[in-house]
Short mmCIF file of C-alpha atoms in Angstrom, two decimals:
data_model
loop_
_atom_site.label_atom_id
_atom_site.label_comp_id
_atom_site.label_asym_id
_atom_site.label_seq_id
_atom_site.Cartn_x
_atom_site.Cartn_y
_atom_site.Cartn_z
CA MET A 1 -6.07 21.45 40.06
CA SER A 2 -9.60 21.64 41.46
CA LYS A 3 -12.25 23.49 39.46
CA GLY A 4 -13.97 24.42 42.72
CA THR A 5 -16.46 23.02 45.20
CA VAL A 6 -19.92 21.80 44.27
CA VAL A 7 -22.80 20.93 46.60
CA LEU A 8 -24.66 17.99 45.07
CA ALA A 9 -28.27 17.23 46.00
CA TYR A 10 -27.64 13.55 46.69
CA SER A 11 -30.22 10.81 47.09
CA GLY A 12 -27.99 7.76 47.59
CA GLY A 13 -29.42 6.18 44.44
CA LEU A 14 -27.69 5.05 41.27
CA ASP A 15 -28.07 8.31 39.31
CA THR A 16 -26.70 10.75 41.89
CA SER A 17 -23.99 8.30 42.94
CA CYS A 18 -22.76 8.20 39.34
CA ILE A 19 -23.05 12.00 39.15
CA LEU A 20 -20.93 12.31 42.33
CA VAL A 21 -18.12 10.24 40.80
CA TRP A 22 -18.47 11.98 37.41
CA LEU A 23 -18.16 15.42 39.06
CA LYS A 24 -14.98 14.25 40.76
CA GLU A 25 -13.69 13.07 37.37
CA GLN A 26 -14.30 16.57 36.04
CA GLY A 27 -12.09 18.00 38.77
CA TYR A 28 -14.61 19.24 41.34
CA ASN A 29 -14.53 18.83 45.11
CA VAL A 30 -17.94 17.36 45.90
CA ILE A 31 -20.03 17.99 49.01
CA ALA A 32 -22.95 15.56 49.16
CA TYR A 33 -26.17 16.90 50.67
CA LEU A 34 -29.09 14.63 51.51
CA ALA A 35 -32.38 16.14 52.73
CA ASN A 36 -34.63 14.09 54.99
CA ILE A 37 -38.13 15.23 54.05
CA GLY A 38 -39.87 12.06 55.19
CA GLN A 39 -38.79 9.55 52.54
CA ASP A 40 -38.07 5.95 53.54
CA GLU A 41 -34.27 5.97 53.39
CA ASP A 42 -31.31 4.53 55.28
CA PHE A 43 -29.57 7.86 55.76
CA GLU A 44 -26.49 6.50 57.50
CA ALA A 45 -25.95 3.97 54.72
CA ALA A 46 -26.25 6.84 52.22
CA ARG A 47 -23.67 8.84 54.21
CA LYS A 48 -21.19 5.96 54.15
CA LYS A 49 -21.80 5.42 50.44
CA ALA A 50 -21.13 9.09 49.61
CA GLU A 51 -17.97 9.08 51.73
CA SER A 52 -16.73 5.89 50.07
CA LEU A 53 -17.27 7.49 46.64
CA GLY A 54 -15.05 10.42 47.59
CA ALA A 55 -17.38 13.14 48.84
CA LYS A 56 -15.32 15.78 50.62
CA LYS A 57 -18.13 16.29 53.17
CA VAL A 58 -21.61 14.80 53.64
CA PHE A 59 -24.52 16.73 55.12
CA ILE A 60 -27.68 14.87 56.10
CA GLU A 61 -30.30 17.44 57.08
CA ASP A 62 -33.57 16.57 58.86
CA LEU A 63 -36.00 19.04 57.27
CA ARG A 64 -39.26 17.26 58.14
CA SER A 65 -40.60 19.83 60.61
CA GLN A 66 -39.52 22.73 58.44
CA PHE A 67 -41.14 21.06 55.42
CA VAL A 68 -44.48 20.81 57.23
CA GLU A 69 -44.52 24.25 58.86
CA ASP A 70 -42.95 26.40 56.14
CA PHE A 71 -44.11 24.65 52.98
CA ILE A 72 -47.02 22.24 53.53
CA TRP A 73 -48.96 24.57 55.86
CA PRO A 74 -48.99 27.49 53.36
CA ALA A 75 -50.23 25.00 50.75
CA VAL A 76 -53.02 23.94 53.14
CA GLN A 77 -54.00 27.58 53.74
CA ALA A 78 -54.15 28.10 49.96
CA ASN A 79 -56.14 24.89 49.26
CA ALA A 80 -53.32 24.40 46.77
CA VAL A 81 -54.21 22.10 43.89
CA TYR A 82 -52.68 22.35 40.41
CA GLU A 83 -55.06 21.96 37.46
CA ASP A 84 -57.91 21.00 39.81
CA ARG A 85 -56.37 17.67 40.84
CA TYR A 86 -52.68 17.61 41.82
CA PRO A 87 -51.94 18.57 45.47
CA LEU A 88 -48.35 19.60 44.65
CA GLY A 89 -46.47 17.11 46.86
CA THR A 90 -43.27 17.22 44.78
CA ALA A 91 -43.53 20.91 43.88
CA VAL A 92 -43.63 22.14 47.51
CA ALA A 93 -40.73 19.87 48.49
CA ARG A 94 -38.23 21.18 45.92
CA PRO A 95 -37.81 24.71 47.35
CA CYS A 96 -37.50 23.20 50.83
CA ILE A 97 -34.59 21.05 49.63
CA ALA A 98 -32.99 23.85 47.60
CA HIS A 99 -33.15 26.38 50.46
CA ARG A 100 -30.88 24.22 52.61
CA GLN A 101 -28.65 23.36 49.64
CA VAL A 102 -27.99 27.08 49.13
CA GLU A 103 -27.35 27.57 52.86
CA ILE A 104 -24.70 24.84 52.78
CA ALA A 105 -23.14 26.18 49.57
CA ARG A 106 -22.80 29.67 51.03
CA ARG A 107 -21.48 28.39 54.36
CA GLU A 108 -18.93 26.09 52.71
CA GLY A 109 -17.84 28.66 50.13
CA ALA A 110 -19.03 26.48 47.24
CA GLN A 111 -19.33 28.24 43.89
CA PHE A 112 -21.41 25.46 42.33
CA VAL A 113 -24.53 23.43 43.08
CA SER A 114 -25.67 20.33 41.21
CA HIS A 115 -28.70 18.05 41.01
CA GLY A 116 -29.84 14.89 39.24
CA ALA A 117 -33.08 16.23 37.72
CA THR A 118 -33.69 15.37 34.08
CA GLY A 119 -33.70 17.89 31.25
CA LYS A 120 -37.36 17.28 30.43
CA GLY A 121 -39.05 17.73 33.81
CA ASN A 122 -40.21 20.42 36.19
CA ASP A 123 -37.73 19.72 38.98
CA GLN A 124 -34.73 21.21 37.19
CA ILE A 125 -36.66 24.49 36.99
CA ARG A 126 -37.81 24.36 40.63
CA PHE A 127 -34.33 23.66 41.99
CA GLU A 128 -32.55 26.19 39.84
CA LEU A 129 -34.95 29.13 40.15
CA THR A 130 -34.74 28.75 43.94
CA CYS A 131 -30.94 28.59 43.86
CA TYR A 132 -30.62 31.63 41.60
CA ALA A 133 -33.11 33.59 43.74
CA LEU A 134 -31.23 32.94 46.99
CA TYR A 135 -27.65 32.78 45.64
CA PRO A 136 -27.58 34.94 42.49
CA GLU A 137 -23.92 34.37 41.68
CA VAL A 138 -24.08 30.57 41.97
CA LYS A 139 -23.20 28.37 39.00
CA ILE A 140 -25.34 25.30 38.39
CA ILE A 141 -24.15 21.97 37.02
CA ALA A 142 -27.07 19.99 35.59
CA PRO A 143 -25.49 16.80 34.17
CA TRP A 144 -28.63 15.63 32.39
CA ARG A 145 -28.44 18.79 30.26
CA ILE A 146 -24.74 18.42 29.42
CA PRO A 147 -24.24 16.54 26.10
CA GLU A 148 -20.99 15.00 27.31
CA PHE A 149 -22.93 13.39 30.17
CA TYR A 150 -26.25 12.43 28.60
CA ASN A 151 -24.62 11.04 25.46
CA ARG A 152 -22.42 8.85 27.65
CA PHE A 153 -25.30 7.65 29.86
CA ARG A 154 -28.16 6.89 27.51
CA GLY A 155 -29.94 4.54 29.86
CA ARG A 156 -29.79 2.58 33.06
CA THR A 157 -27.47 -0.04 31.52
CA ASP A 158 -24.80 2.63 30.89
CA LEU A 159 -25.13 3.86 34.48
CA MET A 160 -24.80 0.30 35.81
CA GLU A 161 -21.66 -0.32 33.74
CA TYR A 162 -20.13 2.96 34.94
CA ALA A 163 -21.02 2.09 38.55
CA GLN A 164 -19.39 -1.33 38.33
CA LYS A 165 -16.27 0.16 36.74
CA HIS A 166 -15.92 2.80 39.49
CA GLY A 167 -16.85 0.68 42.51
CA ILE A 168 -20.26 2.26 43.03
CA PRO A 169 -22.59 -0.18 44.83
CA VAL A 170 -25.43 -1.13 42.50
CA PRO A 171 -28.98 -2.06 43.55
CA VAL A 172 -29.37 -5.77 44.27
CA THR A 173 -33.17 -5.78 43.98
CA PRO A 174 -34.84 -5.48 40.56
CA ARG A 175 -35.87 -1.93 39.77
CA ALA A 176 -39.58 -1.18 39.45
CA PRO A 177 -40.53 -0.39 35.83
CA TRP A 178 -41.38 3.21 36.77
CA SER A 179 -39.67 6.06 38.64
CA MET A 180 -40.76 7.09 42.11
CA ASP A 181 -40.25 10.13 44.32
CA ALA A 182 -41.30 10.07 47.98
CA ASN A 183 -41.57 12.60 50.76
CA LEU A 184 -43.70 13.24 53.82
CA MET A 185 -46.51 14.73 51.74
CA HIS A 186 -46.80 12.15 48.99
CA ILE A 187 -45.32 9.56 46.67
CA SER A 188 -45.29 10.19 42.92
CA TYR A 189 -44.89 7.58 40.18
CA GLU A 190 -44.14 8.25 36.53
CA SER A 191 -42.25 7.12 33.39
CA GLY A 192 -41.50 3.54 32.35
CA ILE A 193 -44.63 1.49 31.78
CA LEU A 194 -46.73 4.42 33.05
CA GLU A 195 -45.82 6.55 30.03
CA ASN A 196 -48.65 4.87 28.12
CA PRO A 197 -51.57 6.90 29.51
CA LYS A 198 -53.98 4.07 28.76
CA SER A 199 -52.15 1.45 30.83
CA HIS A 200 -53.53 0.83 34.30
CA ALA A 201 -51.29 1.16 37.34
CA PRO A 202 -50.24 -2.26 38.71
CA ALA A 203 -51.82 -3.13 42.05
CA ASP A 204 -48.41 -3.35 43.74
CA LEU A 205 -47.40 0.18 42.72
CA TYR A 206 -48.96 1.96 45.68
CA LEU A 207 -46.79 2.12 48.81
CA MET A 208 -48.43 4.81 50.94
CA THR A 209 -52.11 3.83 50.75
CA LYS A 210 -54.07 0.62 51.01
CA ASN A 211 -56.38 -0.42 48.22
CA PRO A 212 -59.75 1.00 49.39
CA GLU A 213 -61.28 -2.44 48.74
CA ASP A 214 -58.90 -3.94 51.32
CA SER A 215 -59.17 -1.11 53.84
CA PRO A 216 -60.93 -1.50 57.23
CA ASN A 217 -64.68 -1.93 57.34
CA GLU A 218 -64.96 0.56 60.18
CA PRO A 219 -64.21 4.28 59.67
CA ASP A 220 -61.88 6.43 61.73
CA VAL A 221 -63.63 9.54 63.02
CA LEU A 222 -61.29 12.49 63.46
CA GLU A 223 -61.66 15.99 64.85
CA ILE A 224 -59.22 18.50 63.36
CA GLU A 225 -58.80 21.84 65.11
CA PHE A 226 -57.61 24.82 63.05
CA LYS A 227 -56.15 28.19 63.97
CA ASN A 228 -55.07 30.76 61.37
CA GLY A 229 -56.00 28.22 58.71
CA VAL A 230 -53.57 25.50 59.83
CA PRO A 231 -54.23 22.43 61.99
CA VAL A 232 -53.12 22.71 65.62
CA ARG A 233 -54.58 19.43 66.89
CA VAL A 234 -56.03 16.21 65.51
CA THR A 235 -58.02 13.87 67.74
CA ASN A 236 -59.20 10.35 67.02
CA VAL A 237 -62.69 10.55 68.51
CA LYS A 238 -63.15 6.82 69.09
CA GLU A 239 -59.68 6.24 70.54
CA SER A 240 -59.50 9.57 72.45
CA THR A 241 -55.91 10.08 71.27
CA SER A 242 -54.55 13.33 69.87
CA LYS A 243 -51.51 14.88 68.19
CA ASP A 244 -50.61 18.55 68.52
CA THR A 245 -47.26 19.29 66.84
CA PRO A 246 -47.16 20.00 63.09
CA LEU A 247 -45.00 16.99 62.20
CA ASP A 248 -47.00 14.62 64.42
CA ILE A 249 -50.32 15.93 63.08
CA PHE A 250 -49.34 15.48 59.46
CA SER A 251 -47.72 12.08 60.03
CA TYR A 252 -50.83 10.85 61.85
CA LEU A 253 -53.14 12.05 59.06
CA ASN A 254 -50.89 10.19 56.59
CA GLU A 255 -51.27 7.05 58.71
CA ILE A 256 -55.07 7.27 58.93
CA GLY A 257 -55.53 8.35 55.31
CA GLY A 258 -53.19 5.63 54.08
CA LYS A 259 -54.94 2.98 56.17
CA HIS A 260 -58.24 3.83 54.44
CA GLY A 261 -56.87 4.27 50.89
CA VAL A 262 -57.42 8.04 50.71
CA GLY A 263 -55.60 10.33 48.28
CA ARG A 264 -54.88 8.29 45.15
CA ILE A 265 -55.02 10.08 41.79
CA ASP A 266 -53.96 9.12 38.26
CA ILE A 267 -53.71 12.18 36.00
CA VAL A 268 -52.21 13.71 32.89
CA GLU A 269 -50.84 17.17 33.71
CA ASN A 270 -49.23 20.06 31.86
CA ARG A 271 -45.55 20.49 32.72
CA PHE A 272 -44.22 24.05 32.80
CA ILE A 273 -41.64 23.15 30.16
CA GLY A 274 -44.43 22.60 27.61
CA MET A 275 -45.30 18.89 27.46
CA LYS A 276 -47.98 16.73 29.00
CA SER A 277 -47.01 13.95 31.40
CA ARG A 278 -48.82 11.16 33.19
CA GLY A 279 -48.38 10.96 36.95
CA ILE A 280 -49.82 8.82 39.71
CA TYR A 281 -49.85 10.29 43.19
CA GLU A 282 -50.65 9.25 46.74
CA THR A 283 -51.37 12.13 49.13
CA PRO A 284 -53.31 10.67 52.08
CA GLY A 285 -52.78 13.25 54.83
CA GLY A 286 -52.86 16.17 52.42
CA THR A 287 -56.19 15.03 51.00
CA VAL A 288 -57.78 14.75 54.47
CA LEU A 289 -56.52 18.24 55.34
CA LEU A 290 -57.73 19.76 52.09
CA LYS A 291 -61.28 18.53 52.72
CA ALA A 292 -61.26 19.72 56.34
CA HIS A 293 -59.72 23.11 55.57
CA LEU A 294 -62.17 23.82 52.74
CA ASP A 295 -65.00 23.19 55.19
CA ILE A 296 -63.77 25.38 58.07
CA GLU A 297 -62.73 28.13 55.65
CA THR A 298 -66.17 28.36 54.04
CA PHE A 299 -67.73 28.35 57.53
CA THR A 300 -65.66 31.30 58.81
CA MET A 301 -64.71 33.44 55.80
CA ASP A 302 -66.70 36.21 54.17
CA LYS A 303 -68.10 35.22 50.78
CA GLU A 304 -66.42 37.98 48.73
CA VAL A 305 -63.08 37.60 50.53
CA ARG A 306 -63.18 33.89 49.80
CA ARG A 307 -63.91 34.51 46.12
CA ILE A 308 -60.75 36.64 45.84
CA LYS A 309 -58.80 34.13 47.94
CA GLN A 310 -59.88 31.27 45.64
CA GLY A 311 -58.25 33.06 42.72
CA LEU A 312 -55.11 33.63 44.78
CA GLY A 313 -55.05 29.91 45.64
CA ILE A 314 -55.09 28.98 41.96
CA ARG A 315 -52.30 31.49 41.25
CA PHE A 316 -50.28 30.18 44.20
CA SER A 317 -50.64 26.62 42.90
CA GLU A 318 -49.41 27.59 39.44
CA LEU A 319 -46.46 29.56 40.83
CA VAL A 320 -45.38 26.70 43.09
CA TYR A 321 -45.79 24.09 40.35
CA ASN A 322 -43.71 26.20 37.96
CA GLY A 323 -40.90 26.73 40.48
CA PHE A 324 -41.49 30.33 41.56
CA TRP A 325 -41.72 29.81 45.34
CA ASP A 326 -39.08 32.50 45.94
CA SER A 327 -40.43 35.02 43.45
CA PRO A 328 -41.77 38.38 44.68
CA GLU A 329 -45.21 37.57 43.30
CA CYS A 330 -45.42 34.26 45.18
CA ASP A 331 -44.26 35.96 48.38
CA PHE A 332 -47.01 38.56 47.90
CA VAL A 333 -49.66 35.91 47.24
CA ARG A 334 -48.59 33.91 50.32
CA HIS A 335 -48.93 37.00 52.50
CA CYS A 336 -52.39 37.76 51.08
CA ILE A 337 -53.52 34.19 51.69
CA ALA A 338 -52.10 34.23 55.24
CA LYS A 339 -54.05 37.46 55.91
CA SER A 340 -57.25 35.75 54.71
CA GLN A 341 -56.73 32.97 57.25
CA GLU A 342 -56.79 35.12 60.42
CA ASN A 343 -60.33 34.05 61.33
CA VAL A 344 -60.16 30.53 59.91
CA GLU A 345 -60.33 28.66 63.17
CA GLY A 346 -62.54 26.01 64.71
CA LYS A 347 -63.04 22.26 64.66
CA VAL A 348 -64.11 19.93 61.88
CA GLN A 349 -65.27 16.37 62.52
CA LEU A 350 -64.91 13.93 59.65
CA SER A 351 -64.99 10.25 58.83
CA VAL A 352 -62.20 8.55 56.85
CA PHE A 353 -63.46 5.40 55.18
CA LYS A 354 -62.88 3.32 52.03
CA GLY A 355 -60.94 5.93 50.06
CA GLN A 356 -63.20 8.83 51.01
CA VAL A 357 -63.34 11.68 53.51
CA TYR A 358 -66.83 12.52 54.77
CA ILE A 359 -67.43 15.78 56.65
CA LEU A 360 -69.68 15.18 59.67
CA GLY A 361 -69.88 18.59 61.35
CA ARG A 362 -68.05 21.73 62.33
CA GLU A 363 -67.95 24.43 65.05
CA SER A 364 -66.20 27.78 65.44
CA SER A 365 -66.33 30.88 67.64
CA LYS A 366 -65.51 32.84 64.45
CA SER A 367 -68.31 31.31 62.40
CA LEU A 368 -70.32 33.54 60.07
CA TYR A 369 -73.16 31.03 60.10
CA ASN A 370 -76.33 32.45 61.75
CA GLU A 371 -78.67 29.59 62.55
CA GLU A 372 -81.62 31.89 63.32
CA LEU A 373 -81.11 33.95 60.16
CA VAL A 374 -81.02 30.94 57.87
CA SER A 375 -83.75 28.91 59.59
CA MET A 376 -86.89 28.08 57.63
CA ASP A 377 -88.82 28.04 60.92
CA VAL A 378 -87.73 31.40 62.36
CA GLN A 379 -87.98 34.72 60.48
CA GLY A 380 -85.20 36.37 62.48
CA ASP A 381 -83.76 39.72 61.39
CA TYR A 382 -84.81 39.24 57.77
CA ASP A 383 -87.85 40.42 55.82
CA PRO A 384 -88.73 38.02 52.96
CA CYS A 385 -90.37 40.91 51.09
CA ASP A 386 -86.89 42.37 50.53
CA ALA A 387 -86.08 39.42 48.26
CA SER A 388 -88.58 40.69 45.65
CA GLY A 389 -86.63 43.89 45.06
CA PHE A 390 -83.32 41.98 45.13
CA ILE A 391 -84.55 39.64 42.41
CA ARG A 392 -86.00 42.47 40.27
CA ILE A 393 -82.77 44.48 40.42
CA ASN A 394 -80.75 41.41 39.36
CA ALA A 395 -83.23 40.74 36.57
CA VAL A 396 -82.71 44.17 34.96
CA ARG A 397 -79.51 43.10 33.23
CA LEU A 398 -80.98 39.78 32.06
CA ARG A 399 -84.13 41.40 30.68
CA GLU A 400 -82.13 44.03 28.80
CA HIS A 401 -79.72 41.46 27.36
CA HIS A 402 -82.46 39.28 25.98
CA ARG A 403 -84.57 42.26 24.79
CA LEU A 404 -81.63 43.72 22.85
CA GLN A 405 -80.68 40.32 21.46
CA GLY A 406 -84.21 39.90 20.13
CA PHE A 407 -84.98 36.85 22.26
CA SER A 408 -87.77 38.43 24.33
CA GLY A 409 -91.01 36.64 23.64
CA THR A 410 -89.75 35.01 20.43
CA LYS A 411 -88.35 31.62 19.51
CA LYS A 412 -85.90 30.88 16.77
#
């Protein structure tokens, strides 16, 4: 007798293929769900593989446009970076995947959802918090947290033996000595030989970006047009070609950024679950956009509004990293950030070259930059004498602090 129906987030790889068969062994009807978020994958081959392993149904969902518009664009508006360095490529993808997984589970009357995330990482939290938020009564099967499963499969060798025993096709090419996760926004690499934080990444690790040393000796000059804080057009100035749909814009920026080796980072970060981990990331298009958006935002946004918005961006980044995309506080922060972006529009010209993004210039009808006011050659509507009082007022606090601390006119 069936225990019920489970929607499995399926990748087509060894782990989730073994999980699919194991779930069937436990008495579940399995629906395999594969999200296309821009990874390099033979989706039809994955469909046939899942069907051959006994999946009751297989859903392959093209979420690329939704991923860009509903998840990457809010991250761009926020200048989202976790712990000053990580552009959140994996973290923003997980709620996108889980949203559709929940939709399918509800539509198919499935009481369970399952995933292949490990019991030590962030992804288990991101998937499950999203599922519980959108489908409160759902039950989650996380095999890598079930002793019966993880004691049986202690390593890749055990998985391979299980696969051979149950007719699961096994990889014919040698596995890289690290794990990798890819989507439209980035590729991440971790574990294996990368767990030693001192070891350097092998040159052949990077798949999305060229080594800057081997990149072209001529830059690409781009003009990125923004409206409401998101890009609406990108133009290659030299080639006079442009892209104007969200998916095309982001894909093109990935192409140009990757060609010039932009967006590589090698960091140690703090996982939400309480441990530090080493990760290597490639985020070419996202890095180009971050630089451009920072520039047009500063050009068009009031100083004090931007100071508040900066704090909201940091909070947004932490919430997304920790898996709280669908929390009320993250929804509130997203709305506040979106409000701040109403006048963030204009064009930024930049050069992409040898691993770097160089801002060349910007223009906007909503600019708060007053060339006459700031000019050293024109007085404009500003009296320099006013600066004396401004400085004296700001000095009151400093004078009093040092007088009361006994530092005025004395040296220790």
